[in-house]
């Protein structure tokens, strides 16, 4: 994907205003950062194997922490 925004809108699309375009770009950057973190974890597992159960986090704890983070986030419109 190109890091440079297109200067002319495509003929079959409606252009976004500046604020909306900036919001979409910020969301894309946030998602890209999350995917980069996941990719680095998977690469670590591929290189070094799975972590032992003693140093891991139980899935229930990870789930509860994630649900708490989701509850604190601002609602978003799809």
mmJSON file of the N, C-alpha and C atoms, coordinates in Angstrom:
{"data_MODEL":{"atom_site":{
"group_PDB":["ATOM","ATOM","ATOM","ATOM","ATOM","ATOM","ATOM","ATOM","ATOM","ATOM","ATOM","ATOM","ATOM","ATOM","ATOM","ATOM","ATOM","ATOM","ATOM","ATOM","ATOM","ATOM","ATOM","ATOM","ATOM","ATOM","ATOM","ATOM","ATOM","ATOM","ATOM","ATOM","ATOM","ATOM","ATOM","ATOM","ATOM","ATOM","ATOM","ATOM","ATOM","ATOM","ATOM","ATOM","ATOM","ATOM","ATOM","ATOM","ATOM","ATOM","ATOM","ATOM","ATOM","ATOM","ATOM","ATOM","ATOM","ATOM","ATOM","ATOM","ATOM","ATOM","ATOM","ATOM","ATOM","ATOM","ATOM","ATOM","ATOM","ATOM","ATOM","ATOM","ATOM","ATOM","ATOM","ATOM","ATOM","ATOM","ATOM","ATOM","ATOM","ATOM","ATOM","ATOM","ATOM","ATOM","ATOM","ATOM","ATOM","ATOM","ATOM","ATOM","ATOM","ATOM","ATOM","ATOM","ATOM","ATOM","ATOM","ATOM","ATOM","ATOM","ATOM","ATOM","ATOM","ATOM","ATOM","ATOM","ATOM","ATOM","ATOM","ATOM","ATOM","ATOM","ATOM","ATOM","ATOM","ATOM","ATOM","ATOM","ATOM","ATOM","ATOM","ATOM","ATOM","ATOM","ATOM","ATOM","ATOM","ATOM","ATOM","ATOM","ATOM","ATOM","ATOM","ATOM","ATOM","ATOM","ATOM","ATOM","ATOM","ATOM","ATOM","ATOM","ATOM","ATOM","ATOM","ATOM","ATOM","ATOM","ATOM","ATOM","ATOM","ATOM","ATOM","ATOM","ATOM","ATOM","ATOM","ATOM","ATOM","ATOM","ATOM","ATOM","ATOM","ATOM","ATOM","ATOM","ATOM","ATOM","ATOM","ATOM","ATOM","ATOM","ATOM","ATOM","ATOM","ATOM","ATOM","ATOM","ATOM","ATOM","ATOM","ATOM","ATOM","ATOM","ATOM","ATOM","ATOM","ATOM","ATOM","ATOM","ATOM","ATOM","ATOM","ATOM","ATOM","ATOM","ATOM","ATOM","ATOM","ATOM","ATOM","ATOM","ATOM","ATOM","ATOM","ATOM","ATOM","ATOM","ATOM","ATOM","ATOM","ATOM","ATOM","ATOM","ATOM","ATOM","ATOM","ATOM","ATOM","ATOM","ATOM","ATOM","ATOM","ATOM","ATOM","ATOM","ATOM","ATOM","ATOM","ATOM","ATOM","ATOM"],
"id":[1,2,3,4,5,6,7,8,9,10,11,12,13,14,15,16,17,18,19,20,21,22,23,24,25,26,27,28,29,30,31,32,33,34,35,36,37,38,39,40,41,42,43,44,45,46,47,48,49,50,51,52,53,54,55,56,57,58,59,60,61,62,63,64,65,66,67,68,69,70,71,72,73,74,75,76,77,78,79,80,81,82,83,84,85,86,87,88,89,90,91,92,93,94,95,96,97,98,99,100,101,102,103,104,105,106,107,108,109,110,111,112,113,114,115,116,117,118,119,120,121,122,123,124,125,126,127,128,129,130,131,132,133,134,135,136,137,138,139,140,141,142,143,144,145,146,147,148,149,150,151,152,153,154,155,156,157,158,159,160,161,162,163,164,165,166,167,168,169,170,171,172,173,174,175,176,177,178,179,180,181,182,183,184,185,186,187,188,189,190,191,192,193,194,195,196,197,198,199,200,201,202,203,204,205,206,207,208,209,210,211,212,213,214,215,216,217,218,219,220,221,222,223,224,225,226,227,228,229,230,231,232,233,234],
"type_symbol":["N","C","C","N","C","C","N","C","C","N","C","C","N","C","C","N","C","C","N","C","C","N","C","C","N","C","C","N","C","C","N","C","C","N","C","C","N","C","C","N","C","C","N","C","C","N","C","C","N","C","C","N","C","C","N","C","C","N","C","C","N","C","C","N","C","C","N","C","C","N","C","C","N","C","C","N","C","C","N","C","C","N","C","C","N","C","C","N","C","C","N","C","C","N","C","C","N","C","C","N","C","C","N","C","C","N","C","C","N","C","C","N","C","C","N","C","C","N","C","C","N","C","C","N","C","C","N","C","C","N","C","C","N","C","C","N","C","C","N","C","C","N","C","C","N","C","C","N","C","C","N","C","C","N","C","C","N","C","C","N","C","C","N","C","C","N","C","C","N","C","C","N","C","C","N","C","C","N","C","C","N","C","C","N","C","C","N","C","C","N","C","C","N","C","C","N","C","C","N","C","C","N","C","C","N","C","C","N","C","C","N","C","C","N","C","C","N","C","C","N","C","C","N","C","C","N","C","C","N","C","C","N","C","C"],
"label_atom_id":["N","CA","C","N","CA","C","N","CA","C","N","CA","C","N","CA","C","N","CA","C","N","CA","C","N","CA","C","N","CA","C","N","CA","C","N","CA","C","N","CA","C","N","CA","C","N","CA","C","N","CA","C","N","CA","C","N","CA","C","N","CA","C","N","CA","C","N","CA","C","N","CA","C","N","CA","C","N","CA","C","N","CA","C","N","CA","C","N","CA","C","N","CA","C","N","CA","C","N","CA","C","N","CA","C","N","CA","C","N","CA","C","N","CA","C","N","CA","C","N","CA","C","N","CA","C","N","CA","C","N","CA","C","N","CA","C","N","CA","C","N","CA","C","N","CA","C","N","CA","C","N","CA","C","N","CA","C","N","CA","C","N","CA","C","N","CA","C","N","CA","C","N","CA","C","N","CA","C","N","CA","C","N","CA","C","N","CA","C","N","CA","C","N","CA","C","N","CA","C","N","CA","C","N","CA","C","N","CA","C","N","CA","C","N","CA","C","N","CA","C","N","CA","C","N","CA","C","N","CA","C","N","CA","C","N","CA","C","N","CA","C","N","CA","C","N","CA","C","N","CA","C","N","CA","C","N","CA","C","N","CA","C","N","CA","C","N","CA","C","N","CA","C"],
"label_alt_id":[null,null,null,null,null,null,null,null,null,null,null,null,null,null,null,null,null,null,null,null,null,null,null,null,null,null,null,null,null,null,null,null,null,null,null,null,null,null,null,null,null,null,null,null,null,null,null,null,null,null,null,null,null,null,null,null,null,null,null,null,null,null,null,null,null,null,null,null,null,null,null,null,null,null,null,null,null,null,null,null,null,null,null,null,null,null,null,null,null,null,null,null,null,null,null,null,null,null,null,null,null,null,null,null,null,null,null,null,null,null,null,null,null,null,null,null,null,null,null,null,null,null,null,null,null,null,null,null,null,null,null,null,null,null,null,null,null,null,null,null,null,null,null,null,null,null,null,null,null,null,null,null,null,null,null,null,null,null,null,null,null,null,null,null,null,null,null,null,null,null,null,null,null,null,null,null,null,null,null,null,null,null,null,null,null,null,null,null,null,null,null,null,null,null,null,null,null,null,null,null,null,null,null,null,null,null,null,null,null,null,null,null,null,null,null,null,null,null,null,null,null,null,null,null,null,null,null,null,null,null,null,null,null,null],
"label_comp_id":["UNK","UNK","UNK","UNK","UNK","UNK","UNK","UNK","UNK","UNK","UNK","UNK","UNK","UNK","UNK","UNK","UNK","UNK","UNK","UNK","UNK","UNK","UNK","UNK","UNK","UNK","UNK","UNK","UNK","UNK","UNK","UNK","UNK","UNK","UNK","UNK","UNK","UNK","UNK","UNK","UNK","UNK","UNK","UNK","UNK","UNK","UNK","UNK","UNK","UNK","UNK","UNK","UNK","UNK","UNK","UNK","UNK","UNK","UNK","UNK","UNK","UNK","UNK","UNK","UNK","UNK","UNK","UNK","UNK","UNK","UNK","UNK","UNK","UNK","UNK","UNK","UNK","UNK","UNK","UNK","UNK","UNK","UNK","UNK","UNK","UNK","UNK","UNK","UNK","UNK","UNK","UNK","UNK","UNK","UNK","UNK","UNK","UNK","UNK","UNK","UNK","UNK","UNK","UNK","UNK","UNK","UNK","UNK","UNK","UNK","UNK","UNK","UNK","UNK","UNK","UNK","UNK","UNK","UNK","UNK","UNK","UNK","UNK","UNK","UNK","UNK","UNK","UNK","UNK","UNK","UNK","UNK","UNK","UNK","UNK","UNK","UNK","UNK","UNK","UNK","UNK","UNK","UNK","UNK","UNK","UNK","UNK","UNK","UNK","UNK","UNK","UNK","UNK","UNK","UNK","UNK","UNK","UNK","UNK","UNK","UNK","UNK","UNK","UNK","UNK","UNK","UNK","UNK","UNK","UNK","UNK","UNK","UNK","UNK","UNK","UNK","UNK","UNK","UNK","UNK","UNK","UNK","UNK","UNK","UNK","UNK","UNK","UNK","UNK","UNK","UNK","UNK","UNK","UNK","UNK","UNK","UNK","UNK","UNK","UNK","UNK","UNK","UNK","UNK","UNK","UNK","UNK","UNK","UNK","UNK","UNK","UNK","UNK","UNK","UNK","UNK","UNK","UNK","UNK","UNK","UNK","UNK","UNK","UNK","UNK","UNK","UNK","UNK","UNK","UNK","UNK","UNK","UNK","UNK"],
"label_asym_id":["A","A","A","A","A","A","A","A","A","A","A","A","A","A","A","A","A","A","A","A","A","A","A","A","A","A","A","A","A","A","A","A","A","A","A","A","A","A","A","A","A","A","A","A","A","A","A","A","A","A","A","A","A","A","A","A","A","A","A","A","A","A","A","A","A","A","A","A","A","A","A","A","A","A","A","A","A","A","A","A","A","A","A","A","A","A","A","A","A","A","A","A","A","A","A","A","A","A","A","A","A","A","A","A","A","A","A","A","A","A","A","A","A","A","A","A","A","A","A","A","A","A","A","A","A","A","A","A","A","A","A","A","A","A","A","A","A","A","A","A","A","A","A","A","A","A","A","A","A","A","A","A","A","A","A","A","A","A","A","A","A","A","A","A","A","A","A","A","A","A","A","A","A","A","A","A","A","A","A","A","A","A","A","A","A","A","A","A","A","A","A","A","A","A","A","A","A","A","A","A","A","A","A","A","A","A","A","A","A","A","A","A","A","A","A","A","A","A","A","A","A","A","A","A","A","A","A","A","A","A","A","A","A","A"],
"label_entity_id":["1","1","1","1","1","1","1","1","1","1","1","1","1","1","1","1","1","1","1","1","1","1","1","1","1","1","1","1","1","1","1","1","1","1","1","1","1","1","1","1","1","1","1","1","1","1","1","1","1","1","1","1","1","1","1","1","1","1","1","1","1","1","1","1","1","1","1","1","1","1","1","1","1","1","1","1","1","1","1","1","1","1","1","1","1","1","1","1","1","1","1","1","1","1","1","1","1","1","1","1","1","1","1","1","1","1","1","1","1","1","1","1","1","1","1","1","1","1","1","1","1","1","1","1","1","1","1","1","1","1","1","1","1","1","1","1","1","1","1","1","1","1","1","1","1","1","1","1","1","1","1","1","1","1","1","1","1","1","1","1","1","1","1","1","1","1","1","1","1","1","1","1","1","1","1","1","1","1","1","1","1","1","1","1","1","1","1","1","1","1","1","1","1","1","1","1","1","1","1","1","1","1","1","1","1","1","1","1","1","1","1","1","1","1","1","1","1","1","1","1","1","1","1","1","1","1","1","1","1","1","1","1","1","1"],
"label_seq_id":[1,1,1,2,2,2,3,3,3,4,4,4,5,5,5,6,6,6,7,7,7,8,8,8,9,9,9,10,10,10,11,11,11,12,12,12,13,13,13,14,14,14,15,15,15,16,16,16,17,17,17,18,18,18,19,19,19,20,20,20,21,21,21,22,22,22,23,23,23,24,24,24,25,25,25,26,26,26,27,27,27,28,28,28,29,29,29,30,30,30,31,31,31,32,32,32,33,33,33,34,34,34,35,35,35,36,36,36,37,37,37,38,38,38,39,39,39,40,40,40,41,41,41,42,42,42,43,43,43,44,44,44,45,45,45,46,46,46,47,47,47,48,48,48,49,49,49,50,50,50,51,51,51,52,52,52,53,53,53,54,54,54,55,55,55,56,56,56,57,57,57,58,58,58,59,59,59,60,60,60,61,61,61,62,62,62,63,63,63,64,64,64,65,65,65,66,66,66,67,67,67,68,68,68,69,69,69,70,70,70,71,71,71,72,72,72,73,73,73,74,74,74,75,75,75,76,76,76,77,77,77,78,78,78],
"pdbx_PDB_ins_code":[null,null,null,null,null,null,null,null,null,null,null,null,null,null,null,null,null,null,null,null,null,null,null,null,null,null,null,null,null,null,null,null,null,null,null,null,null,null,null,null,null,null,null,null,null,null,null,null,null,null,null,null,null,null,null,null,null,null,null,null,null,null,null,null,null,null,null,null,null,null,null,null,null,null,null,null,null,null,null,null,null,null,null,null,null,null,null,null,null,null,null,null,null,null,null,null,null,null,null,null,null,null,null,null,null,null,null,null,null,null,null,null,null,null,null,null,null,null,null,null,null,null,null,null,null,null,null,null,null,null,null,null,null,null,null,null,null,null,null,null,null,null,null,null,null,null,null,null,null,null,null,null,null,null,null,null,null,null,null,null,null,null,null,null,null,null,null,null,null,null,null,null,null,null,null,null,null,null,null,null,null,null,null,null,null,null,null,null,null,null,null,null,null,null,null,null,null,null,null,null,null,null,null,null,null,null,null,null,null,null,null,null,null,null,null,null,null,null,null,null,null,null,null,null,null,null,null,null,null,null,null,null,null,null],
"Cartn_x":[0.834,0.0,0.87,0.427,1.16,0.95,2.007,1.907,1.477,1.477,1.105,-0.385,-1.142,-2.561,-2.719,-3.751,-4.053,-4.528,-4.136,-4.543,-5.917,-6.294,-7.6,-8.455,-9.716,-10.57,-10.903,-11.111,-11.513,-12.917,-13.234,-14.53,-15.731,-15.553,-16.69,-16.766,-16.08,-16.086,-16.407,-16.979,-17.259,-16.104,-15.563,-14.431,-14.857,-13.925,-14.159,-13.684,-14.299,-13.772,-12.456,-11.712,-10.384,-10.412,-11.381,-11.468,-11.749,-12.667,-13.001,-11.814,-11.125,-9.962,-8.862,-8.649,-7.638,-8.024,-9.307,-9.77,-9.557,-9.846,-9.662,-8.184,-7.323,-5.882,-5.374,-5.869,-5.453,-5.894,-7.109,-7.605,-6.773,-6.438,-5.618,-4.246,-3.649,-2.341,-2.431,-3.511,-3.718,-3.841,-4.619,-4.795,-3.495,-2.738,-1.458,-0.496,-0.503,0.358,-0.048,-1.335,-1.796,-1.369,-1.477,-1.085,0.42,1.194,2.641,3.003,2.286,2.536,2.223,1.09,0.724,1.763,2.195,3.192,4.493,4.908,6.158,6.021,4.849,4.627,4.682,4.036,4.053,5.454,6.226,7.603,8.446,8.217,8.938,8.599,7.318,6.909,7.548,7.579,8.189,9.682,10.346,11.791,12.16,11.355,11.749,10.775,9.67,8.684,7.689,6.732,5.706,6.298,5.789,6.235,5.682,6.372,5.899,4.65,3.873,2.619,2.883,4.041,4.357,4.548,5.021,5.254,4.128,3.19,2.078,0.988,0.021,-1.141,-2.343,-3.086,-4.287,-5.245,-5.89,-6.742,-7.874,-8.35,-9.427,-8.961,-7.729,-7.175,-6.987,-6.475,-6.286,-7.632,-8.642,-9.98,-10.553,-10.475,-11.042,-10.339,-9.03,-8.289,-8.697,-8.857,-9.262,-10.675,-11.587,-12.953,-12.975,-12.129,-12.046,-11.525,-10.527,-10.033,-11.118,-11.879,-12.952,-14.025,-14.332,-15.337,-14.903,-13.589,-13.079,-12.937,-12.993,-12.824,-14.054,-13.798,-14.889,-15.613,-16.931,-17.65,-17.275,-17.285,-16.946,-18.096,-18.239,-19.253,-18.568,-19.137,-18.547,-18.837],
"Cartn_y":[-1.187,0.0,1.238,2.219,3.464,4.295,4.943,5.836,7.239,7.487,8.788,8.801,9.801,9.874,10.285,9.765,10.156,11.6,12.339,13.741,13.896,12.981,13.064,11.879,12.128,11.003,10.123,8.848,7.923,8.297,8.075,8.51,7.804,6.603,5.869,5.965,6.94,7.103,8.542,8.68,10.009,10.439,11.627,12.067,12.36,12.204,12.525,13.944,14.567,15.873,15.652,16.726,16.616,15.913,16.249,15.665,14.166,13.776,12.361,11.578,12.14,11.466,11.307,12.328,12.24,11.176,11.072,10.053,8.654,8.471,7.161,6.795,7.772,7.505,7.148,7.841,7.55,6.143,5.77,4.426,3.37,3.632,2.691,2.528,3.617,3.543,2.739,2.935,2.18,0.689,0.348,-1.063,-1.66,-0.896,-1.366,-1.652,-0.799,-1.011,-2.282,-2.523,-3.746,-4.99,-4.937,-6.081,-6.298,-5.211,-5.343,-6.039,-5.725,-6.376,-7.864,-8.194,-9.603,-10.328,-9.715,-10.347,-10.586,-9.647,-9.84,-10.975,-11.114,-12.224,-13.555,-13.625,-14.866,-15.205,-14.192,-14.441,-14.952,-14.407,-14.872,-16.335,-16.682,-18.07,-18.982,-18.544,-19.362,-19.556,-18.53,-18.611,-19.356,-19.198,-19.724,-20.746,-21.003,-21.937,-21.256,-22.041,-21.513,-21.218,-20.183,-19.96,-21.057,-21.313,-22.342,-21.843,-22.777,-22.423,-21.609,-21.782,-21.071,-19.567,-19.168,-17.739,-17.106,-17.918,-17.407,-16.783,-16.19,-15.594,-16.483,-16.892,-17.701,-16.94,-17.67,-17.003,-16.236,-16.697,-15.982,-14.596,-14.517,-13.224,-12.307,-12.862,-12.067,-11.584,-12.455,-12.084,-10.965,-11.115,-10.108,-8.764,-8.789,-7.542,-6.889,-7.709,-7.175,-6.588,-7.278,-6.759,-5.462,-5.35,-4.099,-2.965,-3.258,-2.222,-1.803,-2.763,-2.444,-1.58,-1.847,-1.086,0.362,0.598,1.952,2.755,2.097,2.804,3.636,4.653,5.475,4.685,4.798,4.087,4.635,3.758,4.15,3.77,4.548,4.267,3.553,2.462,1.716,2.386],
"Cartn_z":[0.0,0.0,0.0,-0.694,-0.774,0.482,0.925,2.07,1.63,0.327,-0.197,-0.544,-0.045,-0.405,-1.864,-2.497,-3.865,-3.874,-4.906,-4.976,-5.609,-6.474,-7.125,-6.696,-6.304,-5.915,-7.114,-6.844,-7.901,-8.369,-9.637,-10.163,-9.532,-8.986,-8.432,-6.909,-6.319,-4.868,-4.488,-3.306,-2.782,-1.889,-2.095,-1.274,0.169,1.094,2.501,2.769,3.771,4.172,4.915,5.176,5.79,7.136,7.974,9.309,9.239,8.39,8.248,7.693,6.704,6.131,7.178,7.997,9.06,10.075,10.404,11.338,10.776,9.514,8.879,8.856,8.54,8.527,9.925,10.946,12.323,12.723,12.36,12.671,11.942,10.691,9.924,10.565,11.032,11.683,12.978,13.723,14.972,14.679,13.677,13.324,12.814,12.035,11.519,12.675,13.691,14.856,15.599,15.723,16.392,15.627,14.324,13.503,13.584,13.641,13.781,15.09,16.168,17.46,17.348,16.766,16.597,15.75,14.667,13.803,14.558,15.398,16.143,17.156,17.778,18.706,17.964,16.818,16.041,15.555,15.148,14.722,15.889,17.085,18.268,18.571,18.461,18.69,17.652,16.405,15.355,15.6,16.107,16.318,17.598,18.658,19.962,20.557,19.904,20.42,21.345,21.819,22.721,24.093,24.774,26.153,27.059,28.159,29.084,29.808,30.309,30.997,32.253,32.878,34.116,33.893,32.722,32.458,31.652,31.195,30.4,31.264,30.59,31.253,30.954,31.982,31.712,30.788,29.897,28.91,29.579,30.716,31.407,31.848,32.347,32.764,31.565,30.467,29.25,28.725,28.741,28.28,29.128,30.45,31.343,31.183,31.02,30.813,29.497,28.451,27.147,27.215,27.868,28.0,28.793,29.796,30.561,29.687,28.83,27.901,26.927,26.427,25.48,26.142,27.396,28.092,28.31,28.386,28.596,27.324,26.153,24.885,24.54,23.731,23.218,22.126,22.061,20.995,19.628,18.638,17.271,16.342,15.319,14.313,13.15,12.73,11.616,10.306],
"occupancy":[1.0,1.0,1.0,1.0,1.0,1.0,1.0,1.0,1.0,1.0,1.0,1.0,1.0,1.0,1.0,1.0,1.0,1.0,1.0,1.0,1.0,1.0,1.0,1.0,1.0,1.0,1.0,1.0,1.0,1.0,1.0,1.0,1.0,1.0,1.0,1.0,1.0,1.0,1.0,1.0,1.0,1.0,1.0,1.0,1.0,1.0,1.0,1.0,1.0,1.0,1.0,1.0,1.0,1.0,1.0,1.0,1.0,1.0,1.0,1.0,1.0,1.0,1.0,1.0,1.0,1.0,1.0,1.0,1.0,1.0,1.0,1.0,1.0,1.0,1.0,1.0,1.0,1.0,1.0,1.0,1.0,1.0,1.0,1.0,1.0,1.0,1.0,1.0,1.0,1.0,1.0,1.0,1.0,1.0,1.0,1.0,1.0,1.0,1.0,1.0,1.0,1.0,1.0,1.0,1.0,1.0,1.0,1.0,1.0,1.0,1.0,1.0,1.0,1.0,1.0,1.0,1.0,1.0,1.0,1.0,1.0,1.0,1.0,1.0,1.0,1.0,1.0,1.0,1.0,1.0,1.0,1.0,1.0,1.0,1.0,1.0,1.0,1.0,1.0,1.0,1.0,1.0,1.0,1.0,1.0,1.0,1.0,1.0,1.0,1.0,1.0,1.0,1.0,1.0,1.0,1.0,1.0,1.0,1.0,1.0,1.0,1.0,1.0,1.0,1.0,1.0,1.0,1.0,1.0,1.0,1.0,1.0,1.0,1.0,1.0,1.0,1.0,1.0,1.0,1.0,1.0,1.0,1.0,1.0,1.0,1.0,1.0,1.0,1.0,1.0,1.0,1.0,1.0,1.0,1.0,1.0,1.0,1.0,1.0,1.0,1.0,1.0,1.0,1.0,1.0,1.0,1.0,1.0,1.0,1.0,1.0,1.0,1.0,1.0,1.0,1.0,1.0,1.0,1.0,1.0,1.0,1.0,1.0,1.0,1.0,1.0,1.0,1.0,1.0,1.0,1.0,1.0,1.0,1.0],
"B_iso_or_equiv":[0.0,0.0,0.0,0.0,0.0,0.0,0.0,0.0,0.0,0.0,0.0,0.0,0.0,0.0,0.0,0.0,0.0,0.0,0.0,0.0,0.0,0.0,0.0,0.0,0.0,0.0,0.0,0.0,0.0,0.0,0.0,0.0,0.0,0.0,0.0,0.0,0.0,0.0,0.0,0.0,0.0,0.0,0.0,0.0,0.0,0.0,0.0,0.0,0.0,0.0,0.0,0.0,0.0,0.0,0.0,0.0,0.0,0.0,0.0,0.0,0.0,0.0,0.0,0.0,0.0,0.0,0.0,0.0,0.0,0.0,0.0,0.0,0.0,0.0,0.0,0.0,0.0,0.0,0.0,0.0,0.0,0.0,0.0,0.0,0.0,0.0,0.0,0.0,0.0,0.0,0.0,0.0,0.0,0.0,0.0,0.0,0.0,0.0,0.0,0.0,0.0,0.0,0.0,0.0,0.0,0.0,0.0,0.0,0.0,0.0,0.0,0.0,0.0,0.0,0.0,0.0,0.0,0.0,0.0,0.0,0.0,0.0,0.0,0.0,0.0,0.0,0.0,0.0,0.0,0.0,0.0,0.0,0.0,0.0,0.0,0.0,0.0,0.0,0.0,0.0,0.0,0.0,0.0,0.0,0.0,0.0,0.0,0.0,0.0,0.0,0.0,0.0,0.0,0.0,0.0,0.0,0.0,0.0,0.0,0.0,0.0,0.0,0.0,0.0,0.0,0.0,0.0,0.0,0.0,0.0,0.0,0.0,0.0,0.0,0.0,0.0,0.0,0.0,0.0,0.0,0.0,0.0,0.0,0.0,0.0,0.0,0.0,0.0,0.0,0.0,0.0,0.0,0.0,0.0,0.0,0.0,0.0,0.0,0.0,0.0,0.0,0.0,0.0,0.0,0.0,0.0,0.0,0.0,0.0,0.0,0.0,0.0,0.0,0.0,0.0,0.0,0.0,0.0,0.0,0.0,0.0,0.0,0.0,0.0,0.0,0.0,0.0,0.0,0.0,0.0,0.0,0.0,0.0,0.0],
"pdbx_formal_charge":[null,null,null,null,null,null,null,null,null,null,null,null,null,null,null,null,null,null,null,null,null,null,null,null,null,null,null,null,null,null,null,null,null,null,null,null,null,null,null,null,null,null,null,null,null,null,null,null,null,null,null,null,null,null,null,null,null,null,null,null,null,null,null,null,null,null,null,null,null,null,null,null,null,null,null,null,null,null,null,null,null,null,null,null,null,null,null,null,null,null,null,null,null,null,null,null,null,null,null,null,null,null,null,null,null,null,null,null,null,null,null,null,null,null,null,null,null,null,null,null,null,null,null,null,null,null,null,null,null,null,null,null,null,null,null,null,null,null,null,null,null,null,null,null,null,null,null,null,null,null,null,null,null,null,null,null,null,null,null,null,null,null,null,null,null,null,null,null,null,null,null,null,null,null,null,null,null,null,null,null,null,null,null,null,null,null,null,null,null,null,null,null,null,null,null,null,null,null,null,null,null,null,null,null,null,null,null,null,null,null,null,null,null,null,null,null,null,null,null,null,null,null,null,null,null,null,null,null,null,null,null,null,null,null],
"auth_seq_id":[1,1,1,2,2,2,3,3,3,4,4,4,5,5,5,6,6,6,7,7,7,8,8,8,9,9,9,10,10,10,11,11,11,12,12,12,13,13,13,14,14,14,15,15,15,16,16,16,17,17,17,18,18,18,19,19,19,20,20,20,21,21,21,22,22,22,23,23,23,24,24,24,25,25,25,26,26,26,27,27,27,28,28,28,29,29,29,30,30,30,31,31,31,32,32,32,33,33,33,34,34,34,35,35,35,36,36,36,37,37,37,38,38,38,39,39,39,40,40,40,41,41,41,42,42,42,43,43,43,44,44,44,45,45,45,46,46,46,47,47,47,48,48,48,49,49,49,50,50,50,51,51,51,52,52,52,53,53,53,54,54,54,55,55,55,56,56,56,57,57,57,58,58,58,59,59,59,60,60,60,61,61,61,62,62,62,63,63,63,64,64,64,65,65,65,66,66,66,67,67,67,68,68,68,69,69,69,70,70,70,71,71,71,72,72,72,73,73,73,74,74,74,75,75,75,76,76,76,77,77,77,78,78,78],
"auth_comp_id":["UNK","UNK","UNK","UNK","UNK","UNK","UNK","UNK","UNK","UNK","UNK","UNK","UNK","UNK","UNK","UNK","UNK","UNK","UNK","UNK","UNK","UNK","UNK","UNK","UNK","UNK","UNK","UNK","UNK","UNK","UNK","UNK","UNK","UNK","UNK","UNK","UNK","UNK","UNK","UNK","UNK","UNK","UNK","UNK","UNK","UNK","UNK","UNK","UNK","UNK","UNK","UNK","UNK","UNK","UNK","UNK","UNK","UNK","UNK","UNK","UNK","UNK","UNK","UNK","UNK","UNK","UNK","UNK","UNK","UNK","UNK","UNK","UNK","UNK","UNK","UNK","UNK","UNK","UNK","UNK","UNK","UNK","UNK","UNK","UNK","UNK","UNK","UNK","UNK","UNK","UNK","UNK","UNK","UNK","UNK","UNK","UNK","UNK","UNK","UNK","UNK","UNK","UNK","UNK","UNK","UNK","UNK","UNK","UNK","UNK","UNK","UNK","UNK","UNK","UNK","UNK","UNK","UNK","UNK","UNK","UNK","UNK","UNK","UNK","UNK","UNK","UNK","UNK","UNK","UNK","UNK","UNK","UNK","UNK","UNK","UNK","UNK","UNK","UNK","UNK","UNK","UNK","UNK","UNK","UNK","UNK","UNK","UNK","UNK","UNK","UNK","UNK","UNK","UNK","UNK","UNK","UNK","UNK","UNK","UNK","UNK","UNK","UNK","UNK","UNK","UNK","UNK","UNK","UNK","UNK","UNK","UNK","UNK","UNK","UNK","UNK","UNK","UNK","UNK","UNK","UNK","UNK","UNK","UNK","UNK","UNK","UNK","UNK","UNK","UNK","UNK","UNK","UNK","UNK","UNK","UNK","UNK","UNK","UNK","UNK","UNK","UNK","UNK","UNK","UNK","UNK","UNK","UNK","UNK","UNK","UNK","UNK","UNK","UNK","UNK","UNK","UNK","UNK","UNK","UNK","UNK","UNK","UNK","UNK","UNK","UNK","UNK","UNK","UNK","UNK","UNK","UNK","UNK","UNK"],
"auth_asym_id":["A","A","A","A","A","A","A","A","A","A","A","A","A","A","A","A","A","A","A","A","A","A","A","A","A","A","A","A","A","A","A","A","A","A","A","A","A","A","A","A","A","A","A","A","A","A","A","A","A","A","A","A","A","A","A","A","A","A","A","A","A","A","A","A","A","A","A","A","A","A","A","A","A","A","A","A","A","A","A","A","A","A","A","A","A","A","A","A","A","A","A","A","A","A","A","A","A","A","A","A","A","A","A","A","A","A","A","A","A","A","A","A","A","A","A","A","A","A","A","A","A","A","A","A","A","A","A","A","A","A","A","A","A","A","A","A","A","A","A","A","A","A","A","A","A","A","A","A","A","A","A","A","A","A","A","A","A","A","A","A","A","A","A","A","A","A","A","A","A","A","A","A","A","A","A","A","A","A","A","A","A","A","A","A","A","A","A","A","A","A","A","A","A","A","A","A","A","A","A","A","A","A","A","A","A","A","A","A","A","A","A","A","A","A","A","A","A","A","A","A","A","A","A","A","A","A","A","A","A","A","A","A","A","A"],
"auth_atom_id":["N","CA","C","N","CA","C","N","CA","C","N","CA","C","N","CA","C","N","CA","C","N","CA","C","N","CA","C","N","CA","C","N","CA","C","N","CA","C","N","CA","C","N","CA","C","N","CA","C","N","CA","C","N","CA","C","N","CA","C","N","CA","C","N","CA","C","N","CA","C","N","CA","C","N","CA","C","N","CA","C","N","CA","C","N","CA","C","N","CA","C","N","CA","C","N","CA","C","N","CA","C","N","CA","C","N","CA","C","N","CA","C","N","CA","C","N","CA","C","N","CA","C","N","CA","C","N","CA","C","N","CA","C","N","CA","C","N","CA","C","N","CA","C","N","CA","C","N","CA","C","N","CA","C","N","CA","C","N","CA","C","N","CA","C","N","CA","C","N","CA","C","N","CA","C","N","CA","C","N","CA","C","N","CA","C","N","CA","C","N","CA","C","N","CA","C","N","CA","C","N","CA","C","N","CA","C","N","CA","C","N","CA","C","N","CA","C","N","CA","C","N","CA","C","N","CA","C","N","CA","C","N","CA","C","N","CA","C","N","CA","C","N","CA","C","N","CA","C","N","CA","C","N","CA","C","N","CA","C","N","CA","C","N","CA","C","N","CA","C","N","CA","C"],
"pdbx_PDB_model_num":[1,1,1,1,1,1,1,1,1,1,1,1,1,1,1,1,1,1,1,1,1,1,1,1,1,1,1,1,1,1,1,1,1,1,1,1,1,1,1,1,1,1,1,1,1,1,1,1,1,1,1,1,1,1,1,1,1,1,1,1,1,1,1,1,1,1,1,1,1,1,1,1,1,1,1,1,1,1,1,1,1,1,1,1,1,1,1,1,1,1,1,1,1,1,1,1,1,1,1,1,1,1,1,1,1,1,1,1,1,1,1,1,1,1,1,1,1,1,1,1,1,1,1,1,1,1,1,1,1,1,1,1,1,1,1,1,1,1,1,1,1,1,1,1,1,1,1,1,1,1,1,1,1,1,1,1,1,1,1,1,1,1,1,1,1,1,1,1,1,1,1,1,1,1,1,1,1,1,1,1,1,1,1,1,1,1,1,1,1,1,1,1,1,1,1,1,1,1,1,1,1,1,1,1,1,1,1,1,1,1,1,1,1,1,1,1,1,1,1,1,1,1,1,1,1,1,1,1,1,1,1,1,1,1]
}}}
